[in-house]
Short mmCIF file of C-alpha atoms in Angstrom, two decimals:
data_model
loop_
_atom_site.label_atom_id
_atom_site.label_comp_id
_atom_site.label_asym_id
_atom_site.label_seq_id
_atom_site.Cartn_x
_atom_site.Cartn_y
_atom_site.Cartn_z
CA MET K 1 7.23 10.00 9.56
CA VAL K 2 4.32 9.06 7.27
CA ARG K 3 2.41 12.22 8.17
CA GLU K 4 5.53 14.29 7.42
CA HIS K 5 5.88 12.65 4.02
CA ILE K 6 2.25 13.43 3.20
CA GLU K 7 2.36 17.02 4.48
CA ARG K 8 5.61 17.82 2.68
CA GLY K 9 4.70 15.94 -0.50
CA LEU K 10 7.68 13.61 -0.13
CA PRO K 11 7.63 10.30 -2.03
CA LEU K 12 5.42 7.73 -0.34
CA LEU K 13 4.35 4.50 -2.02
CA VAL K 14 1.63 2.58 -0.16
CA LEU K 15 1.46 -1.13 -1.00
CA LEU K 16 -2.07 -2.51 -0.78
CA ASP K 17 -1.18 -6.20 -1.14
CA GLU K 18 -2.81 -7.28 2.09
CA ALA K 19 -5.84 -5.00 2.01
CA HIS K 20 -8.35 -7.85 1.65
CA ARG K 21 -6.64 -10.43 3.80
CA ARG K 22 -7.13 -11.35 7.41
CA ILE K 23 -3.91 -11.08 9.40
CA PRO K 24 -3.01 -13.78 11.95
CA LEU K 25 -1.84 -12.41 15.29
CA LEU K 26 -0.67 -14.19 18.39
CA ARG K 27 -2.84 -13.54 21.44
CA GLN K 28 0.07 -11.61 23.05
CA GLU K 29 0.38 -9.38 19.97
CA LEU K 30 -3.32 -8.60 20.04
CA GLN K 31 -3.22 -7.79 23.75
CA ALA K 32 -0.38 -5.33 23.07
CA ALA K 33 -2.27 -3.60 20.21
CA PRO K 34 -3.29 0.06 20.59
CA CYS K 35 -6.68 0.61 22.28
CA ARG K 36 -8.04 2.26 19.12
CA LEU K 37 -7.39 -0.93 17.14
CA LEU K 38 -8.81 -3.18 19.83
CA GLU K 39 -12.02 -1.14 19.96
CA SER K 40 -12.51 -1.43 16.19
CA LEU K 41 -11.93 -5.20 16.35
CA MET K 42 -14.29 -5.78 19.28
CA ASP K 43 -17.43 -4.37 17.63
CA GLY K 44 -19.97 -6.76 19.14
CA THR K 45 -17.47 -9.48 20.10
CA GLY K 46 -16.60 -9.94 23.73
CA SER K 47 -12.90 -9.56 24.47
CA ASP K 48 -12.85 -12.94 26.25
CA GLU K 49 -14.27 -14.57 23.13
CA LEU K 50 -11.62 -12.95 20.92
CA LEU K 51 -8.75 -13.88 23.23
CA ASP K 52 -9.69 -17.54 23.72
CA ASP K 53 -7.54 -18.75 20.83
CA GLU K 54 -3.74 -18.69 20.71
CA VAL K 55 -3.81 -17.26 17.16
CA VAL K 56 -6.47 -14.75 16.20
CA GLU K 57 -7.21 -13.63 12.64
CA VAL K 58 -8.16 -9.98 12.29
CA ARG K 59 -8.92 -7.62 9.45
CA LEU K 60 -7.18 -4.34 10.10
CA PRO K 61 -9.02 -1.07 9.47
CA PHE K 62 -8.41 0.07 5.88
CA LEU K 63 -5.68 2.73 5.88
CA ASP K 64 -7.19 4.52 8.88
CA TRP K 65 -3.93 6.46 9.27
CA LEU K 66 -4.42 8.25 5.93
CA PRO K 67 -6.49 11.41 5.45
CA ASP K 68 -9.94 10.66 3.98
CA ALA K 69 -9.17 11.96 0.46
CA HIS K 70 -6.15 9.67 0.12
CA ARG K 71 -8.03 6.73 1.65
CA ASP K 72 -10.85 7.20 -0.88
CA ARG K 73 -8.30 7.28 -3.72
CA ALA K 74 -6.69 4.09 -2.39
CA ALA K 75 -10.10 2.37 -2.26
CA ARG K 76 -10.77 3.38 -5.89
CA PHE K 77 -7.36 2.07 -6.96
CA LEU K 78 -7.96 -1.18 -5.09
CA GLU K 79 -11.35 -1.60 -6.78
CA ASP K 80 -9.90 -0.81 -10.24
CA SER K 81 -6.96 -3.15 -9.74
CA ASP K 82 -9.30 -5.91 -8.53
CA ALA K 83 -11.22 -5.52 -11.79
CA ALA K 84 -8.01 -5.67 -13.84
CA LEU K 85 -6.85 -8.75 -11.92
CA SER K 86 -10.17 -10.51 -12.52
CA ARG K 87 -9.97 -10.13 -16.30
CA THR K 88 -6.22 -10.52 -16.97
CA PRO K 89 -4.17 -13.71 -16.59
CA VAL K 90 -1.46 -13.29 -13.94
CA ALA K 91 1.25 -14.16 -16.49
CA LEU K 92 0.34 -11.00 -18.43
CA LEU K 93 0.45 -8.66 -15.44
CA PRO K 94 3.43 -6.59 -14.33
CA PRO K 95 5.07 -7.52 -11.00
CA LEU K 96 3.87 -4.17 -9.60
CA MET K 97 0.55 -2.51 -10.48
CA THR K 98 0.68 1.20 -9.74
CA GLU K 99 -1.82 4.00 -9.56
CA LYS K 100 -1.56 6.27 -12.60
CA ARG K 101 -0.60 9.89 -11.99
CA GLN K 102 -3.47 12.25 -12.63
CA ASP K 103 -3.58 16.00 -13.08
CA GLY K 104 -4.91 17.77 -10.03
CA LEU K 105 -3.85 15.03 -7.61
CA PRO K 106 -0.85 15.35 -5.33
CA PRO K 107 2.15 13.29 -6.51
CA SER K 108 2.35 11.57 -3.14
CA PRO K 109 1.19 9.23 -1.79
CA ARG K 110 0.74 6.79 -4.65
CA PHE K 111 -0.76 3.35 -4.33
CA ALA K 112 0.43 0.02 -5.70
CA ARG K 113 -0.09 -3.72 -5.46
CA ARG K 114 2.64 -6.33 -5.72
CA ILE K 115 1.35 -8.99 -8.09
CA LEU K 116 4.52 -11.09 -7.90
CA PRO K 117 5.96 -10.26 -4.46
CA ASN K 118 8.93 -12.62 -4.78
CA ALA K 119 10.06 -10.85 -7.97
CA LEU K 120 10.37 -7.56 -6.08
CA THR K 121 13.44 -7.54 -3.90
CA ALA K 122 13.98 -4.53 -1.64
CA GLY K 123 16.40 -3.07 -4.20
CA ARG K 124 13.97 -3.49 -7.10
CA LEU K 125 11.16 -1.97 -5.08
CA ALA K 126 13.38 0.99 -4.11
CA ALA K 127 14.25 1.52 -7.79
CA ALA K 128 10.54 1.45 -8.66
CA VAL K 129 9.80 4.09 -6.00
CA GLU K 130 12.60 6.28 -7.33
CA HIS K 131 11.27 5.92 -10.88
CA LEU K 132 7.65 6.59 -9.89
CA PHE K 133 8.46 9.82 -8.08
CA VAL K 134 11.12 11.29 -10.36
CA GLU K 135 10.18 14.60 -11.95
CA GLY K 136 9.55 14.54 -15.73
CA ALA K 137 12.52 16.73 -16.71
CA GLN K 138 14.91 14.85 -14.46
CA TYR K 139 13.64 11.53 -15.82
CA CYS K 140 14.22 12.64 -19.43
CA ALA K 141 17.75 13.77 -18.59
CA THR K 142 18.51 10.47 -16.88
CA ALA K 143 17.01 8.37 -19.66
CA GLY K 144 19.14 10.06 -22.30
CA ARG K 145 22.46 8.92 -20.76
CA GLY K 146 22.19 5.35 -21.98
CA SER K 147 24.39 5.22 -25.11
CA GLU K 148 27.52 6.82 -26.50
CA ALA K 149 25.48 8.23 -29.40
CA ASP K 150 23.49 10.31 -26.94
CA ARG K 151 26.63 12.04 -25.61
#
């Protein structure tokens, strides 16, 4: 489904909230992980060593399911947003930081970080996705319907 969205240019917003974090997994979850993931996690660590604990913390490969060009763009956005986060108080940040659209880049996928995850319900996040991917002319037409004076 993700590959289809990318190939067809359909709206796809990739949230990078957890990109720097280690993810806790139960031993059973890790044992059921795809071989490709296990191989990348084992680099130099014996599997017995990794599976000794009941809960294992792992760092997942960074967006390895995305084509290289998109992954590089995501890494740049992550670096830029890290810089913005380091110099701006959280109270002055929007709940969702999004990658700016740029000429010459495909409209999808776009990258974002949830600064205030609890403020973004599923409905609010869906509305943000719709807004981010709406075409300019359609957005202008929609925005003009707000008041009786506009009609």
